[in-house]
Structures are given as structure tokens and as C-alpha cells.
Amino acid sequence: MPPLITFLWSVAIAVILLGGWLAVMYNALVLRRNRVDESWSDIEVQLKRRYDLIPNLVATVKGYARHEAGVFEKVTEARAAAISAKTVAEHGAAENMLSQTLKSIFAVAEAYPDLKATQNFLQLQDELKDAEDKIQAARRFYNGNVRDYNTAQQSFPINIVAAWFKFQPREFFELQEEAARSAPQVQF
């Protein structure tokens, strides 16, 4: 074979290999990014479930403790802020506030033994505890996917592809340490 044809074949093979490598690296980043998005969606589903339980809880407690209007307003405001949060960081801050206000509503419930014994309150309490547990599990899954995505995106040689295609790092869903350690206690 003439040297020019050998050279052209070598260049063609190199271009094909480089293109294949680029496609594999790009697809790996897309896969990880999609896993992060999917796991964030799981968190949003659990948060919505929690948000849907809160009005029922407030209504149940309100029936017994009408004079605690300030507590109910704070819970309602914290819920609204959590629902309207847009970024991961905003969700974290809003969830911290909501957890604090839920503690106050359960503190009110402590003062009313009849309320603590009602079937509706006990069921809401169990459902909220279950929602809290699922949120924590979804949060751990999401943060694991974010860690894997960010690590892949920053690792050589994938970081070249990530920079070229403008893949951005993702934020962890973090709760304040104190709030995470002292999640609302819903067992009486």
C-alpha cells in the first residue's frame, strides 16, 4: 500500500477511535446526570407526600387547640416556602424550617392527651414518620448519585468531555446538622 493511503487509513482509524471514546465518555456523563435527576424526582415525590399530610395534621390539632393559631400559621408558612423552593439549597433551608415548625405542632399535641389518643392523629403521625424515613432514604440515594456524578465529571479524562459539553456539578441535598440529628419526633 502506498504511504499516503496508509497515513489516511491511520488518521481515519484515529478519528473513529477518538469519536468512539468521546461518545462513550459523553454517554457515561449523561447516564450519571440522569440518575441524579431521577433521584431528585424521588425526593420531590416524598416531599410532596409530606406536604400533603401537613394540612390534615394541622386541621386535626387545630380542632383541639384553637388558641395556638400562631403555631398553625408558622407551619402553613413553612410548608408554603418548602413547596415553592426551586433549588436544592432552597429546598434544604425550607425543609429545615418546616422540620422546626413541625416540632412545635407536636409540642402542642403533647398538651392534649385526648388528641394524642385519636385514631386520625395516630394515623397521621405514623404516615408522617413514614414520609420522614422515606425522605431520608431518598436523600441518601440522591446524594450518592450526586457524589458519583461529580466525581466522574471531575476525573481525568472525563473532565475534558464534561468541560467541552458544559456539564455542571450538582449540589448535595443537605439539611442542617442539628435538624438532621433531631428530626421531628412523631411517636408518643
N, CA and C of each residue as an Amber inpcrd file, in Angstrom:
protein
   564
   0.8450000  -1.1780000   0.0000000   0.0000000   0.0000000   0.0000000
   0.8930000   1.2450000   0.0000000   0.5050000   2.2310000  -0.7800000
   1.3150000   3.4570000  -0.7990000   1.2520000   4.1520000   0.5650000
   2.3120000   4.8920000   0.9160000   2.3860000   5.5300000   2.2380000
   1.2540000   6.5270000   2.4780000   0.7830000   7.2070000   1.4680000
  -0.2860000   8.1850000   1.6480000  -1.5780000   7.4870000   2.0720000
  -1.8880000   6.3680000   1.4770000  -3.1080000   5.6260000   1.8230000
  -2.9770000   5.0530000   3.2290000  -1.8130000   4.5660000   3.5840000
  -1.5790000   4.0600000   4.9400000  -1.7730000   5.1880000   5.9540000
  -1.2510000   6.3450000   5.6450000  -1.3940000   7.5060000   6.5360000
  -2.8720000   7.8870000   6.6580000  -3.5990000   7.9310000   5.5590000
  -5.0200000   8.2950000   5.5940000  -5.8330000   7.2670000   6.3850000
  -5.5110000   5.9890000   6.2090000  -6.1830000   4.9540000   6.9990000
  -5.8750000   5.1190000   8.4890000  -4.6600000   5.4390000   8.8210000
  -4.2600000   5.6400000  10.2200000  -5.0060000   6.8300000  10.8230000
  -5.1130000   7.8990000  10.0510000  -5.8450000   9.0800000  10.5250000
  -7.3230000   8.7420000  10.6850000  -7.9030000   8.0270000   9.7420000
  -9.3160000   7.6550000   9.8100000  -9.5870000   6.7800000  11.0350000
  -8.7100000   5.8250000  11.2790000  -8.8730000   4.9430000  12.4470000
  -8.7360000   5.7420000  13.7280000  -7.7800000   6.6630000  13.7790000
  -7.5950000   7.5040000  14.9690000  -8.8320000   8.3700000  15.2150000
  -9.3970000   8.9390000  14.1590000 -10.6000000   9.7660000  14.2870000
 -11.7780000   8.9200000  14.7700000 -11.9170000   7.7310000  14.2340000
 -13.0090000   6.8400000  14.6480000 -12.8390000   6.4500000  16.1170000
 -11.6270000   6.0960000  16.5170000 -11.3750000   5.7370000  17.9120000
 -11.6220000   6.9170000  18.8450000 -11.1640000   8.0900000  18.4620000
 -11.3780000   9.2880000  19.2730000 -12.8740000   9.5920000  19.3700000
 -13.5880000   9.4900000  18.2590000 -15.0370000   9.7120000  18.2630000
 -15.7610000   8.6990000  19.1350000 -15.3360000   7.4500000  19.0640000
 -15.9270000   6.4110000  19.9040000 -15.6780000   6.6690000  21.3800000
 -14.4320000   7.0490000  21.6940000 -14.0970000   7.3610000  23.0880000
 -14.9340000   8.5420000  23.5770000 -15.0420000   9.5720000  22.7610000
 -15.8180000  10.7560000  23.1080000 -17.2830000  10.3800000  23.3480000
 -17.8420000   9.5450000  22.4950000 -19.2380000   9.1170000  22.6480000
 -19.4350000   8.3250000  23.9370000 -18.5120000   7.4300000  24.2490000
 -18.6230000   6.6270000  25.4690000 -18.5500000   7.5210000  26.7110000
 -17.6110000   8.4560000  26.7410000 -17.4670000   9.3530000  27.8910000
 -18.6950000  10.2590000  28.0280000 -19.1760000  10.7850000  26.9300000
 -20.3610000  11.6500000  26.9460000 -21.5690000  10.8770000  27.4700000
 -21.7670000   9.6750000  26.9570000 -22.9020000   8.8590000  27.3870000
 -22.8030000   8.4810000  28.8600000 -21.5990000   8.2580000  29.3520000
 -21.4210000   7.9520000  30.7770000 -21.8430000   9.1440000  31.6330000
 -21.4850000  10.3420000  31.2160000 -21.8840000  11.5410000  31.9580000
 -23.3980000  11.7580000  31.8890000 -23.9770000  11.5450000  30.7320000
 -25.4280000  11.6960000  30.5900000 -26.1510000  10.6990000  31.4870000
 -25.6770000   9.4670000  31.5170000 -26.2760000   8.4430000  32.3710000
 -26.2440000   8.8760000  33.8390000 -25.1050000   9.3440000  34.2970000
 -24.9850000   9.7690000  35.7020000 -25.8510000  10.9920000  35.9850000
 -25.8860000  11.9250000  35.0450000 -26.7230000  13.1240000  35.2330000
 -28.1960000  12.7240000  35.3100000 -28.6080000  11.7980000  34.4760000
 -29.9980000  11.3370000  34.5060000 -30.3240000  10.6130000  35.8050000
 -29.3670000   9.8780000  36.3420000 -29.5780000   9.2210000  37.6440000
 -29.7590000  10.2550000  38.7440000 -28.9920000  11.3390000  38.6840000
 -29.1460000  12.4210000  39.6640000 -30.5410000  13.0250000  39.5350000
 -30.9620000  13.3000000  38.3060000 -32.2920000  13.8850000  38.0900000
 -33.3970000  12.9540000  38.5690000 -33.2400000  11.6730000  38.2910000
 -34.2400000  10.6960000  38.7190000 -34.3040000  10.6080000  40.2410000
 -33.1520000  10.6080000  40.8840000 -33.1620000  10.5070000  42.3420000
 -33.6940000  11.7870000  42.9800000 -33.4840000  12.9470000  42.3300000
 -34.0850000  14.1820000  42.8530000 -35.6070000  14.1030000  42.7160000
 -36.0700000  13.5100000  41.6410000 -37.5040000  13.3290000  41.4510000
 -38.0870000  12.4680000  42.5690000 -37.3490000  11.4430000  43.0000000
 -37.7930000  10.6030000  44.1130000 -37.9400000  11.4360000  45.3840000
 -36.9980000  12.3390000  45.6220000 -37.0900000  13.2110000  46.7970000
 -38.3270000  14.0900000  46.6970000 -38.5570000  14.6640000  45.5270000
 -39.7200000  15.5370000  45.3600000 -41.0300000  14.7950000  45.5900000
 -41.1030000  13.5410000  45.1750000 -42.3110000  12.7410000  45.4130000
 -42.5380000  12.5810000  46.9110000 -41.4840000  12.2590000  47.6410000
 -41.6230000  12.0730000  49.0890000 -41.9230000  13.3930000  49.8040000
 -41.3080000  14.4720000  49.3370000 -41.5930000  15.7820000  49.9420000
 -43.0520000  16.1660000  49.6960000 -43.5570000  15.9090000  48.5010000
 -44.9540000  16.2330000  48.2090000 -45.8740000  15.4230000  49.1050000
 -45.5420000  14.1710000  49.3090000 -46.3430000  13.3300000  50.2080000
 -46.3670000  13.9420000  51.6000000 -45.2190000  14.3930000  52.0520000
 -45.1270000  15.0230000  53.3750000 -45.9440000  16.3130000  53.3960000
 -45.8110000  17.1290000  52.3550000 -46.5490000  18.3890000  52.3060000
 -48.0580000  18.1450000  52.3170000 -48.4970000  17.0680000  51.6740000
 -49.9190000  16.7540000  51.6340000 -50.4510000  16.3030000  52.9920000
 -49.6010000  15.7360000  53.8250000 -50.0200000  15.2970000  55.1540000
 -50.1570000  16.4690000  56.1320000 -49.3970000  17.5040000  55.9250000
 -49.3320000  18.5960000  56.9030000 -50.6780000  19.3020000  57.0990000
 -51.4250000  19.6610000  56.0440000 -52.7230000  20.3130000  56.3030000
 -53.6740000  19.4510000  57.1290000 -53.6660000  18.1340000  56.9070000
 -54.5110000  17.2380000  57.7020000 -54.0670000  17.2290000  59.1570000
 -52.7630000  17.2330000  59.3650000 -52.2300000  17.2620000  60.7250000
 -52.6200000  18.5640000  61.4130000 -52.4500000  19.6780000  60.7240000
 -52.8120000  20.9800000  61.2940000 -54.2980000  21.0160000  61.6220000
 -55.1320000  20.5320000  60.7150000 -56.5750000  20.5390000  60.9580000
 -56.9410000  19.6830000  62.1610000 -56.2930000  18.5400000  62.2880000
 -56.5710000  17.6550000  63.4210000 -56.1790000  18.3110000  64.7320000
 -54.9960000  18.8890000  64.7820000 -54.5280000  19.5290000  66.0200000
 -55.3400000  20.7900000  66.2910000 -55.6870000  21.5130000  65.2340000
 -56.4500000  22.7590000  65.3790000 -57.7940000  22.4970000  66.0420000
 -58.3790000  21.3560000  65.7850000 -59.6570000  21.0160000  66.4040000
 -59.5720000  20.9350000  67.9210000 -58.3970000  20.6460000  68.4400000
 -58.2150000  20.5250000  69.8830000 -57.5700000  21.7670000  70.5030000
 -56.7950000  22.4840000  69.7340000 -56.0090000  23.5900000  70.2880000
 -56.2230000  24.8580000  69.4600000 -57.4110000  25.3770000  69.4910000
 -57.7530000  26.5370000  68.6710000 -56.9310000  27.7710000  69.0310000
 -56.5320000  27.8950000  70.2610000 -55.8140000  29.1000000  70.6960000
 -54.3380000  29.0980000  70.2780000 -53.8930000  28.0990000  69.5810000
 -52.4970000  28.0070000  69.1240000 -52.3630000  28.4700000  67.6690000
 -53.0740000  29.5070000  67.2840000 -53.1060000  29.9670000  65.8920000
 -51.7280000  30.3290000  65.3610000 -50.8650000  30.8870000  66.1920000
 -49.5180000  31.2640000  65.7470000 -48.7170000  30.0630000  65.2680000
 -48.8550000  28.9590000  65.9570000 -48.1410000  27.7360000  65.5730000
 -48.6370000  27.2530000  64.2160000 -49.9480000  27.2770000  64.0280000
 -50.5230000  26.8050000  62.7650000 -50.0980000  27.6910000  61.5990000
 -50.0480000  29.0010000  61.8310000 -49.6090000  29.9290000  60.7840000
 -48.1640000  29.6490000  60.3900000 -47.3020000  29.4180000  61.3810000
 -45.8920000  29.1470000  61.0900000 -45.7290000  27.8580000  60.2870000
 -46.4880000  26.8440000  60.6540000 -46.4120000  25.5770000  59.9190000
 -46.8830000  25.7830000  58.4830000 -47.9700000  26.5130000  58.3140000
 -48.5050000  26.7780000  56.9750000 -47.5210000  27.5830000  56.1420000
 -46.9020000  28.6000000  56.7450000 -45.9100000  29.4090000  56.0270000
 -44.6900000  28.5800000  55.6560000 -44.2180000  27.7500000  56.5780000
 -43.0420000  26.9070000  56.3030000 -43.3560000  25.9000000  55.1960000
 -44.5580000  25.3660000  55.2080000 -44.9640000  24.4300000  54.1520000
 -44.9910000  25.1350000  52.7970000 -45.5620000  26.3330000  52.7690000
 -45.6300000  27.0940000  51.5110000 -44.2280000  27.4160000  50.9920000
 -43.3190000  27.7840000  51.9000000 -41.9450000  28.0730000  51.4930000
 -41.2710000  26.8210000  50.9420000 -41.5090000  25.6870000  51.5620000
 -40.9020000  24.4410000  51.1000000 -41.4490000  24.0460000  49.7290000
 -42.7350000  24.2350000  49.5340000 -43.3350000  23.8860000  48.2430000
 -42.7870000  24.7720000  47.1370000 -42.5480000  26.0510000  47.4340000
 -42.1130000  26.9870000  46.3890000 -40.5980000  27.0170000  46.1900000
 -39.8430000  26.2450000  46.9490000 -38.3830000  26.2150000  46.7920000
 -38.0250000  25.7000000  45.4050000 -37.0290000  26.3280000  44.8060000
 -36.6340000  25.9680000  43.4350000 -35.3370000  25.1690000  43.3820000
 -34.3200000  25.6140000  44.0940000 -33.0210000  24.9510000  44.0190000
 -32.8710000  23.9350000  45.1450000 -31.8580000  23.1190000  45.0300000
 -31.5820000  22.1260000  46.0670000 -31.2780000  22.8300000  47.3920000
 -30.5010000  23.9040000  47.3510000 -30.1600000  24.6420000  48.5700000
 -31.4120000  25.2660000  49.1920000 -32.2920000  25.8290000  48.3710000
 -33.5390000  26.3990000  48.8890000 -34.4010000  25.3190000  49.5290000
 -34.4420000  24.1390000  48.9090000 -35.1970000  23.0250000  49.4970000
 -34.6130000  22.6500000  50.8600000 -33.2950000  22.6070000  50.9510000
 -32.6610000  22.2610000  52.2250000 -33.0260000  23.2450000  53.3150000
 -32.9410000  24.5440000  53.0220000 -33.2730000  25.5670000  54.0180000
 -34.7540000  25.5000000  54.3920000 -35.6100000  25.3310000  53.3890000
 -37.0470000  25.2710000  53.6540000 -37.4080000  24.0320000  54.4630000
 -36.7720000  22.9140000  54.1710000 -37.0410000  21.6860000  54.9250000
 -36.5900000  21.8180000  56.3790000 -35.4730000  22.5050000  56.6000000
 -35.0300000  22.7400000  57.9720000 -36.0740000  23.5440000  58.7440000
 -36.6050000  24.5910000  58.1100000 -37.6240000  25.4170000  58.7580000
 -38.8980000  24.6170000  59.0010000 -39.3040000  23.8250000  58.0190000
 -40.5130000  23.0190000  58.1690000 -40.3500000  22.0040000  59.3010000
 -39.1950000  21.3940000  59.3940000 -38.9560000  20.4340000  60.4800000
 -39.0740000  21.1010000  61.8450000 -38.5500000  22.3080000  61.9490000
 -38.6470000  23.0440000  63.2170000 -40.1000000  23.3670000  63.5600000
 -40.8740000  23.7940000  62.5730000 -42.2740000  24.1300000  62.8630000
 -43.0950000  22.8820000  63.1690000 -42.7540000  21.7560000  62.5470000
 -43.4620000  20.5150000  62.8750000 -43.1860000  20.0980000  64.3190000
 -41.9790000  20.3540000  64.7910000 -41.6800000  20.0670000  66.1990000
 -42.6170000  20.8600000  67.1040000 -42.8850000  22.1050000  66.7260000
 -43.7530000  22.9380000  67.5660000 -45.1870000  22.4140000  67.5670000
 -45.6560000  21.9020000  66.4440000 -47.0310000  21.3880000  66.4130000
 -47.1420000  20.1020000  67.2300000 -46.0930000  19.2970000  67.2380000
 -46.1250000  18.0950000  68.0710000 -45.9790000  18.4450000  69.5470000
 -45.2940000  19.5440000  69.8270000 -45.2190000  20.0150000  71.2170000
 -46.6100000  20.4450000  71.6890000 -47.3770000  21.1010000  70.8270000
 -48.7520000  21.4820000  71.1610000 -49.5740000  20.2200000  71.4180000
 -49.4070000  19.2220000  70.5860000 -50.1730000  17.9860000  70.7340000
 -49.8820000  17.3010000  72.0640000 -48.6710000  17.4630000  72.5690000
 -48.3060000  16.8700000  73.8610000 -49.2290000  17.3520000  74.9770000
 -49.7160000  18.5870000  74.8640000 -50.5440000  19.1680000  75.9190000
 -51.9850000  18.6780000  75.8750000 -52.3310000  17.8940000  74.8700000
 -53.7150000  17.4550000  74.7060000 -53.7660000  15.9260000  74.6210000
 -53.9260000  15.2580000  75.7600000 -53.9450000  13.7860000  75.7660000
 -55.0670000  13.1940000  74.9060000 -56.2180000  13.8710000  74.8490000
 -57.3130000  13.3630000  74.0190000 -56.9140000  13.3590000  72.5480000
 -56.1920000  14.3860000  72.1290000 -55.7260000  14.4820000  70.7420000
 -54.7550000  13.3500000  70.4300000 -53.8130000  13.1200000  71.3390000
 -52.8090000  12.0780000  71.1050000 -53.4230000  10.6910000  70.9870000
 -54.6250000  10.5260000  71.5270000 -55.2690000   9.2120000  71.5130000
 -56.2000000   9.0130000  70.3190000 -56.4830000  10.0710000  69.5600000
 -57.4200000   9.9120000  68.4370000 -56.7910000   9.0880000  67.3130000
 -57.6200000   8.2940000  66.6720000 -57.1470000   7.4310000  65.6010000
 -56.6060000   8.2500000  64.4300000 -57.2710000   9.3430000  64.0990000
 -56.8520000  10.1850000  62.9810000 -55.4530000  10.7530000  63.2430000
 -55.2300000  11.2650000  64.4390000 -53.9190000  11.8260000  64.7790000
 -52.8460000  10.7370000  64.7650000 -53.1540000   9.5880000  65.3140000
 -52.1830000   8.4960000  65.3440000 -51.8260000   8.0370000  63.9270000
 -52.8250000   7.9690000  63.0590000 -52.5690000   7.5690000  61.6740000
 -51.7180000   8.6140000  60.9660000 -52.0460000   9.8950000  61.1430000
 -51.2470000  10.9620000  60.5370000 -49.8160000  10.9370000  61.0570000
 -49.6900000  10.6870000  62.3220000 -48.3790000  10.6090000  62.9600000
 -47.5500000   9.4920000  62.3270000 -48.1550000   8.3200000  62.1400000
 -47.4570000   7.1960000  61.5200000 -47.0920000   7.4920000  60.0640000
 -48.0210000   8.0990000  59.3400000 -47.7550000   8.4300000  57.9390000
 -46.6480000   9.4720000  57.8140000 -46.6450000  10.4400000  58.7160000
 -45.5940000  11.4570000  58.6830000 -44.2390000  10.8470000  59.0300000
 -44.2070000   9.9520000  59.9850000 -42.9530000   9.2740000  60.3340000
 -42.4480000   8.4670000  59.1380000 -43.3680000   7.7640000  58.4750000
 -43.0030000   7.0010000  57.2880000 -42.4790000   7.9270000  56.1870000
 -43.1370000   9.0630000  56.0020000 -42.6790000  10.0340000  54.9920000
 -41.2880000  10.5510000  55.3340000 -41.0480000  10.8510000  56.6010000
 -39.7310000  11.3300000  57.0290000 -38.6490000  10.2780000  56.7340000
 -38.9580000   9.0280000  57.0340000 -37.9980000   7.9490000  56.7770000
 -37.7070000   7.8150000  55.2830000 -38.7430000   7.9130000  54.4660000
 -38.5560000   7.7900000  53.0190000 -37.7950000   8.9900000  52.4490000
 -38.0270000  10.1580000  53.0090000 -37.2690000  11.3390000  52.5660000
 -35.7900000  11.1450000  52.8690000 -35.4800000  10.6380000  54.0450000
 -34.0720000  10.4070000  54.4010000 -33.4280000   9.3720000  53.4830000
 -34.1650000   8.3140000  53.1740000 -33.6270000   7.2950000  52.2670000
 -33.4190000   7.8690000  50.8700000 -34.3920000   8.6290000  50.3850000
 -34.2740000   9.2440000  49.0560000 -33.1320000  10.2610000  49.0360000
 -32.9510000  10.9780000  50.1290000 -31.8590000  11.9520000  50.2390000
 -30.4970000  11.2640000  50.1640000 -30.3590000  10.1510000  50.8630000
 -29.0930000   9.4080000  50.8100000 -28.8290000   8.8860000  49.3900000
 -29.8600000   8.3760000  48.7380000 -29.7240000   7.8690000  47.3690000
 -29.3430000   8.9990000  46.4220000 -30.0120000  10.1430000  46.5490000
 -29.7130000  11.3060000  45.7040000 -28.2720000  11.7700000  45.9300000
 -27.8770000  11.9240000  47.1800000 -26.5220000  12.3990000  47.4750000
 -25.4630000  11.4260000  46.9700000 -25.7540000  10.1290000  47.0040000
 -24.8270000   9.1460000  46.4400000 -24.6880000   9.3090000  44.9330000
 -25.7970000   9.5470000  44.2630000 -25.7460000   9.7700000  42.8150000
 -25.0330000  11.0790000  42.4790000 -25.2540000  12.1100000  43.2780000
 -24.5550000  13.3850000  43.0580000 -23.0520000  13.1880000  43.2450000
 -22.6790000  12.4550000  44.2850000 -21.2560000  12.1770000  44.5220000
 -20.6370000  11.4590000  43.3210000 -21.3070000  10.4230000  42.8250000
 -20.7800000   9.6690000  41.6840000 -20.6870000  10.5390000  40.4340000
 -21.7030000  11.3400000  40.1880000 -21.7190000  12.2250000  39.0140000
 -20.6060000  13.2670000  39.1120000 -20.5130000  13.9310000  40.2600000
 -19.4900000  14.9680000  40.4250000 -18.0810000  14.3730000  40.3420000
 -17.8870000  13.1960000  40.9100000 -16.5760000  12.5420000  40.8470000
 -16.2250000  12.1890000  39.4100000 -17.1710000  11.6220000  38.6810000
 -16.9110000  11.2780000  37.2790000 -16.6170000  12.5280000  36.4670000
 -17.3730000  13.5720000  36.7270000 -17.2200000  14.8050000  35.9740000
 -15.8610000  15.4630000  36.2280000 -15.2880000  15.2550000  37.3900000
 -14.0160000  15.8850000  37.7500000 -12.8170000  14.9820000  37.5080000
 -13.0600000  13.7400000  37.1200000 -11.9700000  12.7810000  36.9290000
 -11.4220000  12.8580000  35.5090000 -10.1110000  12.7280000  35.4100000
  -9.4650000  12.7200000  34.1100000  -9.6500000  11.3470000  33.4820000
  -9.9320000  11.2040000  32.2570000 -10.0590000  12.1770000  31.1770000
 -11.4980000  12.6450000  30.9210000 -12.4490000  12.1300000  31.7380000
 -13.8450000  12.5160000  31.5170000 -14.0360000  14.0170000  31.7250000
 -13.2070000  14.6280000  32.5710000 -13.3630000  16.0550000  32.8210000
 -13.1890000  16.8840000  31.5470000 -12.4380000  16.3750000  30.5980000
 -12.2710000  17.0740000  29.3130000 -13.6080000  17.1000000  28.5680000
 -14.2520000  15.9630000  28.5220000 -15.5590000  15.8680000  27.8590000
 -16.5850000  16.7080000  28.6170000 -16.5600000  16.6440000  29.9480000
 -17.5070000  17.4070000  30.7610000 -17.3510000  18.9100000  30.5300000
 -16.1270000  19.3740000  30.4650000 -15.8960000  20.7980000  30.2190000
 -16.3290000  21.1790000  28.8080000 -16.0200000  20.3220000  27.8620000
 -16.3470000  20.6040000  26.4730000 -17.8580000  20.7200000  26.2650000
 -18.6180000  19.8340000  26.9110000 -20.0670000  19.8390000  26.7570000
 -20.7890000  20.5770000  27.8910000 -20.0220000  21.2720000  28.7300000
 -20.5660000  22.1400000  29.7880000 -21.4570000  21.4010000  30.8000000
 -21.0220000  20.2290000  31.2290000 -21.6980000  19.5380000  32.3190000
 -21.3620000  20.2880000  33.6100000 -22.3810000  20.5910000  34.3960000
 -22.1820000  21.3300000  35.6310000 -22.2870000  20.4010000  36.8380000
 -21.4940000  20.6650000  37.8800000 -21.6330000  19.8490000  39.0880000
 -23.0050000  20.0790000  39.7270000 -23.4540000  19.1330000  40.4860000
 -24.7440000  19.2210000  41.1730000 -24.5200000  19.4300000  42.6610000
 -25.5200000  20.0230000  43.3000000 -25.4710000  20.2730000  44.7390000
 -25.9840000  19.0540000  45.5000000 -25.3990000  18.8450000  46.6740000
 -25.9210000  17.8330000  47.5830000 -27.1610000  18.3980000  48.2660000
 -28.0790000  17.5170000  48.6490000 -29.2560000  17.9290000  49.4060000
 -28.9100000  17.7520000  50.8660000 -28.5410000  18.8610000  51.4830000
 -28.0730000  18.8070000  52.8570000 -29.0570000  19.5080000  53.7730000
 -29.2510000  18.9050000  54.9110000 -30.0480000  19.5120000  55.9550000
 -29.0880000  19.9980000  57.0300000 -29.5290000  20.9980000  57.7860000
 -28.6760000  21.4610000  58.8670000 -28.3790000  20.2800000  59.7690000
 -27.1720000  20.2670000  60.2740000 -26.7660000  19.1080000  61.0650000
 -27.6830000  18.8840000  62.2590000 -28.0450000  19.9470000  62.9580000
 -28.9150000  19.7910000  64.1230000 -30.2860000  19.2790000  63.7080000
 -30.8100000  19.8240000  62.6080000 -32.1210000  19.3850000  62.1410000
 -32.0740000  17.9210000  61.7190000 -30.9890000  17.5160000  61.0870000
 -30.8640000  16.1320000  60.6430000 -30.7600000  15.1860000  61.8350000
 -30.0550000  15.6230000  62.8910000 -29.9160000  14.7720000  64.0740000
 -31.1930000  14.6970000  64.8780000 -31.9630000  15.7730000  64.8660000
 -33.1650000  15.7970000  65.6920000 -34.3960000  15.9830000  64.8050000
 -34.6080000  15.0330000  63.9300000 -35.7840000  15.0590000  63.0610000
 -37.0360000  15.0610000  63.9190000 -38.1210000  15.5730000  63.4190000
 -39.3400000  15.6480000  64.2250000 -39.7100000  14.2910000  64.7990000
 -39.9080000  14.2600000  66.0720000 -40.3160000  13.0360000  66.7340000
 -41.8260000  12.9420000  66.6510000 -42.3000000  11.9030000  66.0450000
 -43.7430000  11.7650000  65.8730000 -44.2810000  10.5410000  66.5870000
 -43.5250000  10.0290000  67.5070000 -44.0100000   8.8840000  68.2790000
 -44.3470000   9.3570000  69.6850000 -45.4820000   8.9530000  70.1650000
 -45.8890000   9.3180000  71.5240000 -46.0520000   8.0770000  72.3470000
